[in-house]
mmCIF file of C-alpha atoms and ligand atoms in Angstrom:
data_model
loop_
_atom_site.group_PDB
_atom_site.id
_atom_site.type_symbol
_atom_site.label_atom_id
_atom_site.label_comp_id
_atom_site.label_asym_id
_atom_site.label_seq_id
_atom_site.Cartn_x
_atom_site.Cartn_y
_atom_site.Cartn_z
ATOM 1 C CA UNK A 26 -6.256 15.352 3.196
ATOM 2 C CA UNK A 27 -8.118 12.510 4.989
ATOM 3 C CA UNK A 28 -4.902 10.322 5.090
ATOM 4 C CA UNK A 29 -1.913 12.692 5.933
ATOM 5 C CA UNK A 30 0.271 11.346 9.308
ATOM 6 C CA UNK A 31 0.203 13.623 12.384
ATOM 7 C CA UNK A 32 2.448 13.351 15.751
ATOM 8 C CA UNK A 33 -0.420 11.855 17.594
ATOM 9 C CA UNK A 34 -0.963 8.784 15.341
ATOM 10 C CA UNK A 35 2.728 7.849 15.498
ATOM 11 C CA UNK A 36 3.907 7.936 18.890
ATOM 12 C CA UNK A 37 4.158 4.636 20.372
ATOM 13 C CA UNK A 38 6.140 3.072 22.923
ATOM 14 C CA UNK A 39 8.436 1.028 20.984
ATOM 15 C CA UNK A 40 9.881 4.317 19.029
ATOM 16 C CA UNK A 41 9.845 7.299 20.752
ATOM 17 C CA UNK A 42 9.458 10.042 19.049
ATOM 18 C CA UNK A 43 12.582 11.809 20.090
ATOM 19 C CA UNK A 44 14.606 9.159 18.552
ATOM 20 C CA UNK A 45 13.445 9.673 14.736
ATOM 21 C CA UNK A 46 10.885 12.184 13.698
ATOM 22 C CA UNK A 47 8.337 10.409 11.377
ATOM 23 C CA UNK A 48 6.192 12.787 11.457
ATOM 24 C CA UNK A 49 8.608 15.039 9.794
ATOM 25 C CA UNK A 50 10.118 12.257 7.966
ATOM 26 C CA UNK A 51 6.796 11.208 6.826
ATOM 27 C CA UNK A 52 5.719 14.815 5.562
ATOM 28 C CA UNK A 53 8.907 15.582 3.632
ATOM 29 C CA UNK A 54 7.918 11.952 1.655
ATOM 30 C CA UNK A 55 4.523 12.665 1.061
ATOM 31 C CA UNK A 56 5.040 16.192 -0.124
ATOM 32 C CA UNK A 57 8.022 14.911 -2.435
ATOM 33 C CA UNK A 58 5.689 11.983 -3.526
ATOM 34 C CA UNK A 59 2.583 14.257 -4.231
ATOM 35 C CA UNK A 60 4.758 16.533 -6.352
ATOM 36 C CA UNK A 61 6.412 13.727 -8.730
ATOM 37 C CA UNK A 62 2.414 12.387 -9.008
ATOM 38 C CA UNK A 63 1.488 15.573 -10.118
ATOM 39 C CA UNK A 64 4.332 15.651 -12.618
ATOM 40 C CA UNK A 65 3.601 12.072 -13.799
ATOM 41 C CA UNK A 66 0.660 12.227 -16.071
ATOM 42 C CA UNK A 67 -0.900 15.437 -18.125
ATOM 43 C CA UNK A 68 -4.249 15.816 -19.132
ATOM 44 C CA UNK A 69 -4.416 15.702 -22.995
ATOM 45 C CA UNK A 70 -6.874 14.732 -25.742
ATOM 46 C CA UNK A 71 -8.827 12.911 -24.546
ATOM 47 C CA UNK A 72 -9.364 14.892 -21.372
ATOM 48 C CA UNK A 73 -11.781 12.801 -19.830
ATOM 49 C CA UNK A 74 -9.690 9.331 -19.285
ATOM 50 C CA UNK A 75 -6.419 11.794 -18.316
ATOM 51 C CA UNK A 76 -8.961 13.233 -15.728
ATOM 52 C CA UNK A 77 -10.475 10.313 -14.532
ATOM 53 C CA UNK A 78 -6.705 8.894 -13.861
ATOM 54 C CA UNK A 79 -5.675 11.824 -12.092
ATOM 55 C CA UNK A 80 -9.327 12.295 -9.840
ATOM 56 C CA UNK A 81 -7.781 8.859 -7.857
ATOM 57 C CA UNK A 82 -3.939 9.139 -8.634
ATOM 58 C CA UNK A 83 -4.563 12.633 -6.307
ATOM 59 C CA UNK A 84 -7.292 11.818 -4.286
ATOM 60 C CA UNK A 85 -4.602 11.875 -1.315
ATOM 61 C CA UNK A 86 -3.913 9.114 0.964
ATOM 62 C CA UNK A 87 -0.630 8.019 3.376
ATOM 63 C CA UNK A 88 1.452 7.480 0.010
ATOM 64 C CA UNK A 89 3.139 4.484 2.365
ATOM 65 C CA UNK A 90 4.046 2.050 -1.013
ATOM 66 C CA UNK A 91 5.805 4.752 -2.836
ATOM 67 C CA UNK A 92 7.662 5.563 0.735
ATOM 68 C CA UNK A 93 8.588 2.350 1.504
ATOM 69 C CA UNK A 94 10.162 2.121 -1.770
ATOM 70 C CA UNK A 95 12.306 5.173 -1.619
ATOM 71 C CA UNK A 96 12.887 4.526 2.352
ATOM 72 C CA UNK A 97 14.989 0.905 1.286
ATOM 73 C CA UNK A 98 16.324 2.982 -2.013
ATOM 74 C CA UNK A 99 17.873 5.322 1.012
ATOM 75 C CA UNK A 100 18.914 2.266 3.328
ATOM 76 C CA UNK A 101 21.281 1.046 0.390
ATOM 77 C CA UNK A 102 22.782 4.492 -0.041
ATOM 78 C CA UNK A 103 21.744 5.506 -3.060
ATOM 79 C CA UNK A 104 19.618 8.982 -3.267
ATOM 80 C CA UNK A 105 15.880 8.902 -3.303
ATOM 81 C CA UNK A 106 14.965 9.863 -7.057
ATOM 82 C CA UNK A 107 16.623 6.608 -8.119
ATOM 83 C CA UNK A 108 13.500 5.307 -6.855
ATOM 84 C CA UNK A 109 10.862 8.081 -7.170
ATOM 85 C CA UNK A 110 9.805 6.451 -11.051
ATOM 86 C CA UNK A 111 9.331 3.370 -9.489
ATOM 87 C CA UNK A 112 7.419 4.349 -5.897
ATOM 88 C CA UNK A 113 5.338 7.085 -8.690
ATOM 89 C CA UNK A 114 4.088 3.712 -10.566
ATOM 90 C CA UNK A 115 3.616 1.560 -7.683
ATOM 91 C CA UNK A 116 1.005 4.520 -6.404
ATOM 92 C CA UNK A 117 -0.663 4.351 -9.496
ATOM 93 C CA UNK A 118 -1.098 0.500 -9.025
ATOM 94 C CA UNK A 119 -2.259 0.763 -5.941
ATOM 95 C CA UNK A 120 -4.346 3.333 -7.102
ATOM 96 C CA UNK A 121 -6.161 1.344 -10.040
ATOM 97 C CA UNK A 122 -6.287 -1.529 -8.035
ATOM 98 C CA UNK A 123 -8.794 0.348 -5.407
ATOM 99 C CA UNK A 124 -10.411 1.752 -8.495
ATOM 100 C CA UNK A 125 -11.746 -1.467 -9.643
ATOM 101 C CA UNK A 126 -11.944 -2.868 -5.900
ATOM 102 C CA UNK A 127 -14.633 -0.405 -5.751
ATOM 103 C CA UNK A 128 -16.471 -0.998 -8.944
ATOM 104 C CA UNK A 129 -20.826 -2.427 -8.547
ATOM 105 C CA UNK A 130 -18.835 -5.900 -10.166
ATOM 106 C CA UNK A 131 -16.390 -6.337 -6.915
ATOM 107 C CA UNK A 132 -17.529 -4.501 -3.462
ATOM 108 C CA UNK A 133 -19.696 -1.792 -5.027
ATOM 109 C CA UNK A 134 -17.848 1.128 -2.742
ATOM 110 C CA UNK A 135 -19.396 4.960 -3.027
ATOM 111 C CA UNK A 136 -16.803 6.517 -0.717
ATOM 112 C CA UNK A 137 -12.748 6.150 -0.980
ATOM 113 C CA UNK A 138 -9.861 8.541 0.660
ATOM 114 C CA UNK A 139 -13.435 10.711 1.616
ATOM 115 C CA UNK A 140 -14.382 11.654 -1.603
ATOM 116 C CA UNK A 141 -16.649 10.285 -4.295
ATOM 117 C CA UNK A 142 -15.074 6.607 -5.702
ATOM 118 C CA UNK A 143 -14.127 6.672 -9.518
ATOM 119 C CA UNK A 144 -16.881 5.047 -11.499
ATOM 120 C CA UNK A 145 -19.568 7.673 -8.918
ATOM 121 C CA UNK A 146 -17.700 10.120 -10.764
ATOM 122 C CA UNK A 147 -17.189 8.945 -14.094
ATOM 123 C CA UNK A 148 -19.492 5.784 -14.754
ATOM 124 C CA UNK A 149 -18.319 2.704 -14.421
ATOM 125 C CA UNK A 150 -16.850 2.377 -18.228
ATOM 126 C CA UNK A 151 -14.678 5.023 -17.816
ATOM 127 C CA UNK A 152 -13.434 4.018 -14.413
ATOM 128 C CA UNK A 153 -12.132 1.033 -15.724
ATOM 129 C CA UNK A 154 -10.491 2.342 -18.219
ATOM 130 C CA UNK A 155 -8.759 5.119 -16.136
ATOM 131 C CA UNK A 156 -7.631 1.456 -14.122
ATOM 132 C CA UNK A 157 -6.474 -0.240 -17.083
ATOM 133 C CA UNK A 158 -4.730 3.053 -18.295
ATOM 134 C CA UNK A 159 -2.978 3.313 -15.115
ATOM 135 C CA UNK A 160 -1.992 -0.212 -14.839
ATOM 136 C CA UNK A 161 -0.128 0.394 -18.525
ATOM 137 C CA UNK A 162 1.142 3.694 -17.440
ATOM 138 C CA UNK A 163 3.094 2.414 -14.223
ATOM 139 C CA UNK A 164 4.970 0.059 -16.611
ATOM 140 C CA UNK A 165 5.746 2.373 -18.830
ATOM 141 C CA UNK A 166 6.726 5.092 -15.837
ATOM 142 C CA UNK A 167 9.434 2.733 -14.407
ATOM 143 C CA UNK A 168 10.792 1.824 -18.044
ATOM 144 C CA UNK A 169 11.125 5.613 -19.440
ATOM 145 C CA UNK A 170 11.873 7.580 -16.223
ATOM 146 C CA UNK A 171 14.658 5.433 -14.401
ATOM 147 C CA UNK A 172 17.703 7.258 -14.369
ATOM 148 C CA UNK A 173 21.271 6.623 -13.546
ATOM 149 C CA UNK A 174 20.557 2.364 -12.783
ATOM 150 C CA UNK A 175 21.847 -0.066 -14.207
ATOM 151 C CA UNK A 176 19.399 -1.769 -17.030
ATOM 152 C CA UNK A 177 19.385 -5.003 -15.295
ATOM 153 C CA UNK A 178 17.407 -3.815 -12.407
ATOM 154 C CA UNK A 179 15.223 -2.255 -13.494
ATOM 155 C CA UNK A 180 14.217 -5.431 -15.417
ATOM 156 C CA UNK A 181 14.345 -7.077 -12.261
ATOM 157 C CA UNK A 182 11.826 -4.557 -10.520
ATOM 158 C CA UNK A 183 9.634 -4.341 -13.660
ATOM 159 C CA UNK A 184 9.359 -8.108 -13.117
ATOM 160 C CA UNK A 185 9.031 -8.213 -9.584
ATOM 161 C CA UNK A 186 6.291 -5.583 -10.147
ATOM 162 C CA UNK A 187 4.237 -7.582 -13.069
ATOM 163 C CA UNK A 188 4.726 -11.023 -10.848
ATOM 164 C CA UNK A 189 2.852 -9.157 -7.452
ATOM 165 C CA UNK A 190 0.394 -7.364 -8.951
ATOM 166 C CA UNK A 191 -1.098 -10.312 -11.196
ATOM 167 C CA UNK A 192 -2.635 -14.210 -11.074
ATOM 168 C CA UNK A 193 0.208 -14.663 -8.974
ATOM 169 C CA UNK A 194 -0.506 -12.149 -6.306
ATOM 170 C CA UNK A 195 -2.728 -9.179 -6.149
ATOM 171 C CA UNK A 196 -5.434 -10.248 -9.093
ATOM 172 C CA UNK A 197 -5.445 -13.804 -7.080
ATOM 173 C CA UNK A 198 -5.774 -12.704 -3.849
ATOM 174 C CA UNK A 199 -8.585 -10.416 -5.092
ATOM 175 C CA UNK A 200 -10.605 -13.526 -6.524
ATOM 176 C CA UNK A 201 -10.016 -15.506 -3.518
ATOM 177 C CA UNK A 202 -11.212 -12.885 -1.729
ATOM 178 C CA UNK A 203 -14.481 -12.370 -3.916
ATOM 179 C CA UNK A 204 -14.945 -16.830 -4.254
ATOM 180 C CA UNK A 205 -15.079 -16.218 0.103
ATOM 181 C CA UNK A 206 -17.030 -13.339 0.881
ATOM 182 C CA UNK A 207 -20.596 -14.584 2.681
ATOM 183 C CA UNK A 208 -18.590 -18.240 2.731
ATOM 184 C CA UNK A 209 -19.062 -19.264 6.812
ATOM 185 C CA UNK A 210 -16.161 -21.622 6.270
ATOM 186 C CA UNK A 211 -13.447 -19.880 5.720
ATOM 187 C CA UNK A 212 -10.350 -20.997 7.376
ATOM 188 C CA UNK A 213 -7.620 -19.338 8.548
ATOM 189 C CA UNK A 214 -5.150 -20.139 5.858
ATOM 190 C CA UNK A 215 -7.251 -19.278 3.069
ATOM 191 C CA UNK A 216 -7.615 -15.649 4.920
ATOM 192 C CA UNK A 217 -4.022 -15.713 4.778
ATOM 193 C CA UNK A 218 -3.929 -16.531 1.633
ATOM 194 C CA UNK A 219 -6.036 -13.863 0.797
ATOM 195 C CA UNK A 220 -3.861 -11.130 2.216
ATOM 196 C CA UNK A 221 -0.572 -12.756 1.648
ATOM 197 C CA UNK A 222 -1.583 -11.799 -2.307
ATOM 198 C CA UNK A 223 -4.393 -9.037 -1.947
ATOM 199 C CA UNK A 224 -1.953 -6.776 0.284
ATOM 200 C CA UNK A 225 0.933 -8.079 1.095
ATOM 201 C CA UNK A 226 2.281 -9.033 -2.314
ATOM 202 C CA UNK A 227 2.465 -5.605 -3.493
ATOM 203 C CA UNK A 228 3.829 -3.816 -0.207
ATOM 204 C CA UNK A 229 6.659 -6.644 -0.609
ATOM 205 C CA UNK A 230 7.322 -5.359 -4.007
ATOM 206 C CA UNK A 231 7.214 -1.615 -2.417
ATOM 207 C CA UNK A 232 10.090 -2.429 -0.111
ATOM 208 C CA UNK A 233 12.034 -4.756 -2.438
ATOM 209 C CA UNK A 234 12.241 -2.806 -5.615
ATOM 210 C CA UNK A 235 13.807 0.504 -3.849
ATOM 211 C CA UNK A 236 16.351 -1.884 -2.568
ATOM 212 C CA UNK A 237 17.302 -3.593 -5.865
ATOM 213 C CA UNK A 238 17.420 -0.151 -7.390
ATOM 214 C CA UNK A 239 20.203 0.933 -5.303
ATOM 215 C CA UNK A 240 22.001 -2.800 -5.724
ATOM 216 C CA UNK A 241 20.829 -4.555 -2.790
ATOM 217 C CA UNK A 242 22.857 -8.084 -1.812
ATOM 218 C CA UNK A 243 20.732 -11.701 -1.910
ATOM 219 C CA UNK A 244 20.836 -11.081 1.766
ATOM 220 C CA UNK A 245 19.440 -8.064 1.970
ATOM 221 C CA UNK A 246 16.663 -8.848 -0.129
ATOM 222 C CA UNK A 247 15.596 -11.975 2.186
ATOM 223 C CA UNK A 248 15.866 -9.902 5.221
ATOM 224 C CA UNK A 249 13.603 -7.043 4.002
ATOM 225 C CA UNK A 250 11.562 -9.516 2.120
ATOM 226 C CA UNK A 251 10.575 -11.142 5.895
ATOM 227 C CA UNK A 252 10.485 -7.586 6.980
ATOM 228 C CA UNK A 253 7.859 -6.591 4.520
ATOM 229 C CA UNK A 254 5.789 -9.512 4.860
ATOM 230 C CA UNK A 255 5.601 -9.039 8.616
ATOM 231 C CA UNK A 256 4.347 -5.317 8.116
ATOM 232 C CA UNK A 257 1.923 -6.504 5.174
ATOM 233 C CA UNK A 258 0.293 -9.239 7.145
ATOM 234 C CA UNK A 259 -0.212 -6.530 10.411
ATOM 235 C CA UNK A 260 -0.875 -3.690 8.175
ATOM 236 C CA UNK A 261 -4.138 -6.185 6.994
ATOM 237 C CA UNK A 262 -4.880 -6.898 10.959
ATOM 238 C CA UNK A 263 -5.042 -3.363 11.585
ATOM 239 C CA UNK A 264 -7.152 -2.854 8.379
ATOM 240 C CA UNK A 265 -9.583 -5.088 10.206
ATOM 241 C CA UNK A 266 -9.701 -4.342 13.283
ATOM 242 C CA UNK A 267 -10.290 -0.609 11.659
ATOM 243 C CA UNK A 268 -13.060 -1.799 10.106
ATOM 244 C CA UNK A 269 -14.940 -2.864 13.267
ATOM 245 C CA UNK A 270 -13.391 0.235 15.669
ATOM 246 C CA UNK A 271 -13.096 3.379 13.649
ATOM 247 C CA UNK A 272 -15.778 5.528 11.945
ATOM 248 C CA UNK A 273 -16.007 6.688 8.383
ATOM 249 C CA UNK A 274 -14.930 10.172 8.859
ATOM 250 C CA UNK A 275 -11.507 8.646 10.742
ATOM 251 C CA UNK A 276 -11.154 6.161 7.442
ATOM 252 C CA UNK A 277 -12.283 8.074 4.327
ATOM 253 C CA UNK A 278 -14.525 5.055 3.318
ATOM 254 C CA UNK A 279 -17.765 3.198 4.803
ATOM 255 C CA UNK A 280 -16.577 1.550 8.172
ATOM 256 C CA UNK A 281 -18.358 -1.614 9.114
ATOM 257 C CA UNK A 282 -18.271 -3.180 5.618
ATOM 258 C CA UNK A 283 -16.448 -6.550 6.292
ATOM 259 C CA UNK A 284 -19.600 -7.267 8.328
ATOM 260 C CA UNK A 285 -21.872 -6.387 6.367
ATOM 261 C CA UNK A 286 -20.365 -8.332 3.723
ATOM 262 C CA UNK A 287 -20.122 -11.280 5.661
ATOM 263 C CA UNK A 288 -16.484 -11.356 5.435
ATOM 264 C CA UNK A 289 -13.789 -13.510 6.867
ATOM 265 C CA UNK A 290 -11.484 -11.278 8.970
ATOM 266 C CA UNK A 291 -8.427 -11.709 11.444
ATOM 267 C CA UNK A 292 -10.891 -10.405 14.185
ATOM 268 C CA UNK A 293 -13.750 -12.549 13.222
ATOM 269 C CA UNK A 294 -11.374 -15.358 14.079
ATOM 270 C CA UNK A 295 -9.228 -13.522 17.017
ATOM 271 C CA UNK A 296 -11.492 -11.278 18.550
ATOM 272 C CA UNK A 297 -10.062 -7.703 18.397
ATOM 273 C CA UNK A 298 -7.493 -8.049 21.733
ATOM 274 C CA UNK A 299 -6.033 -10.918 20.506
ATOM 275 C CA UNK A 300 -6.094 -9.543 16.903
ATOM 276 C CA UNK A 301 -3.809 -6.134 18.092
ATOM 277 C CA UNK A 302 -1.526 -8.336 19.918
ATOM 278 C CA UNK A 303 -1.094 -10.808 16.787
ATOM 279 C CA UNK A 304 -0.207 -7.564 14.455
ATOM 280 C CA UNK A 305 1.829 -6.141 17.500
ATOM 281 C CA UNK A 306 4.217 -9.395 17.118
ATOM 282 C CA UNK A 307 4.231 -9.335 13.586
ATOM 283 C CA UNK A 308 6.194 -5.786 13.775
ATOM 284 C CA UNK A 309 8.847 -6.831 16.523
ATOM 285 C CA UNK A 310 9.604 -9.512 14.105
ATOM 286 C CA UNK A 311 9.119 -7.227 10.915
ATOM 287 C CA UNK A 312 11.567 -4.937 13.604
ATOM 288 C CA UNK A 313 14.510 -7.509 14.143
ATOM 289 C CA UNK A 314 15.160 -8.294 10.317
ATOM 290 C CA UNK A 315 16.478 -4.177 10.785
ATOM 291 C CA UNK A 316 18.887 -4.651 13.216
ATOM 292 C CA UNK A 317 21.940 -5.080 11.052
ATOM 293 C CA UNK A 318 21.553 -1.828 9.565
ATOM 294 C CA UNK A 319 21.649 0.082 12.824
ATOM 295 C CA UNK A 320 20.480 3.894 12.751
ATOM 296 C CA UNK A 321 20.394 3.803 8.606
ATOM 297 C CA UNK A 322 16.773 1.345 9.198
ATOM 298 C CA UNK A 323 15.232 4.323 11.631
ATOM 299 C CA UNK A 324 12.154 5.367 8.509
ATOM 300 C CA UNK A 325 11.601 1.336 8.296
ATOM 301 C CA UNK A 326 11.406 0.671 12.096
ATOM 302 C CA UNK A 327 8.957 3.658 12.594
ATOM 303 C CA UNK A 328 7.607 3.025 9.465
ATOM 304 C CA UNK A 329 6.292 -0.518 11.069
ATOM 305 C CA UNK A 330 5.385 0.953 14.327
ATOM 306 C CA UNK A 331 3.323 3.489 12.288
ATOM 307 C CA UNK A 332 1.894 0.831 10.851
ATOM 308 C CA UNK A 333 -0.428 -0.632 14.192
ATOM 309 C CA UNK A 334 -0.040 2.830 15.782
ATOM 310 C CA UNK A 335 -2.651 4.200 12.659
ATOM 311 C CA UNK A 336 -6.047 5.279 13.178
ATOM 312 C CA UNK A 337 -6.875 5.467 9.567
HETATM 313 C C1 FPP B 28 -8.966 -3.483 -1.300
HETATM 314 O O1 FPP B 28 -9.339 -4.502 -0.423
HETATM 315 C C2 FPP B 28 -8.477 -4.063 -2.579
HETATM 316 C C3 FPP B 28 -7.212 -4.473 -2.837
HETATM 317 C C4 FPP B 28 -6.135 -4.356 -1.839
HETATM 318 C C5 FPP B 28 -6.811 -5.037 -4.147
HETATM 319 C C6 FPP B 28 -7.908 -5.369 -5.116
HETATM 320 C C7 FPP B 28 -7.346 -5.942 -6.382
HETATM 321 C C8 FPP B 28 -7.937 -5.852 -7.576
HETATM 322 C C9 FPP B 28 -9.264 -5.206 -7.808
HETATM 323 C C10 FPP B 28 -7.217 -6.372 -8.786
HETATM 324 C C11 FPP B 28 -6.646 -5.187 -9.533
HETATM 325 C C12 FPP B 28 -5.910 -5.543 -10.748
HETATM 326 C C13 FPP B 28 -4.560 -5.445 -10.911
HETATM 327 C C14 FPP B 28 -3.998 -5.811 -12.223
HETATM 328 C C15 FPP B 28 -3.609 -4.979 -9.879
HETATM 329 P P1 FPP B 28 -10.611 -4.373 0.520
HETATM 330 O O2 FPP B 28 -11.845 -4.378 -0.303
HETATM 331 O O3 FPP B 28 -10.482 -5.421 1.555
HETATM 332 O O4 FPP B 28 -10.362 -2.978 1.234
HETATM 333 P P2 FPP B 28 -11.194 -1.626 1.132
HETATM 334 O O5 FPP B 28 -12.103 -1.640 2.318
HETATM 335 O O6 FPP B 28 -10.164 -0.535 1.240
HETATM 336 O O7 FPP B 28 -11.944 -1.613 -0.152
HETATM 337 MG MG1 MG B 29 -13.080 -2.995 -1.082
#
């Protein structure tokens, strides 16, 4: 699996690894996460849509939304498959939203998580479909498979969830995004803008809705809400910087693309230096909204570490 975690990629100096084992905390997830995917959608009449769903729902990858989203389930004190329906459908968001990211219509991608994208596979009719069906699926994952919470959140989350992931977040970041590309005068707050919605809405949602699950106070909810978008906004910096410094093998899909696309990035503006050291920030401040919780917020501090510490 081109995405898994290993020791090297998460040591860093702020978090030592002998204080809280990520990498074993991190493997646990993803091999708890993989299963319930697996679980979460059959392949029935008609095969081929079922199939195409699955070739991307299991294509791999860190699994870091549906983690975050059991990791603040956890931090409340309520057991992890409260939240496993929940970080299950927010994967398969994710998911879809790559699938049509990748379509000829948007950035016309042959390569994602190092294999084959969707519509390569499938055509491009079929691959948005197996979107669309996934989009309708998560909603209907979190409504039928939530157990043992109260109604009322999972309204809220189902909400929450609908709010990031359309006009108002992902699907407008996405066209903001698309309006800029080969635009020489993009500023910096409309690349913000871009990433605030594109990525960061929906990691918000990751950390939030595991938290309202398990009956998380107003105050909570602002403090991980700054804590997410801290670790959204660097998890983006990193994702460009990537772009310029890794290879495709190291990122399971073509490096160099921002480029070639003519795309704004945080480097393009910061140079790469200044661009690590902007991201580093962002996670000592995504790091300080944790301290009330002491030792409980270990997964969420390394979490963010992991986070600029990734070579992938
Ligand atoms: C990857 O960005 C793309 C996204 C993070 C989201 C794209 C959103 C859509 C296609 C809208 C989907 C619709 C719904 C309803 C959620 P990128 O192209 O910068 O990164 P990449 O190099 O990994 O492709
Ligand atoms: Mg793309």
């Amino acid at each position: 699996m081109t995405s898994s975690v290993n020791r090297e990629t998460i040591a860093t100096e702020s978090q030592p690894l002998s204080k809280f084992d990520l990498a074993s905390y991190l493997v646990e997830r993803q091999a708890q996460v993989e299963a319930a995917l697996d679980r979460s959608i059959a392949v029935i009449y008609p095969e081929k849509i079922y199939d195409a769903m699955r070739y991307s729902l299991m294509a791999g990858g860190k699994r870091l939304r549906p983690i975050l989203c059991l990791a603040t389930c956890e931090l409340m004190g309520e057991a992890i498959d409260l939240a496993m329906p929940t970080g299950c459908a927010l994967e398969m968001i994710h998911t879809m939203s790559l699938i049509h990211d990748d379509l000829p219509a948007m950035d016309n991608d042959d390569y994602r998580r190092g294999k084959l994208t969707n519509h390569k596979v499938y055509g491009d009719d079929i691959a948005i479909l197996a979107g669309d069906g996934l989009l309708a699926y998560a909603f209907e994952f979190i409504a039928t498979q939530t157990r043992n919470v109260p109604a009322d959140r999972v309204v809220q989350v189902i909400a929450r969830i609908g709010r990031a992931v359309g006009a108002a977040g992902l699907v407008g970041g996405q066209v903001v995004d698309l309006e800029s590309e080969g635009n020489p005068d993009v500023t910096l707050d409309t690349l913000n803008f871009i990433h605030r919605h594109k990525t960061g809405a929906l990691l918000e949602v990751c950390v939030l809705s595991g938290a309202i699950l398990a009956g998380a106070s107003d105050t909570d909810i602002q403090r991980l809400s700054i804590y997410a978008q801290n670790i959204g906004l660097a998890f983006q910096i990193i994702d460009d910087v990537l772009d310029i410094t890794a290879t495709q093998e190291q990122l399971g899909k073509t490096a160099g693309k921002d480029l070639q696309a003519q795309k704004a990035t945080y480097p393009s503006f910061w140079g790469v230096e200044e661009s690590k050291r902007q991201a580093s920030q962002l996670i000592v401040a995504a790091k300080a909204e944790l301290d009330p919780y002491g030792d409980a917020a270990h997964p969420l501090r390394a979490i963010a570490d992991f986070i600029i510490a990734r070579k992938h």
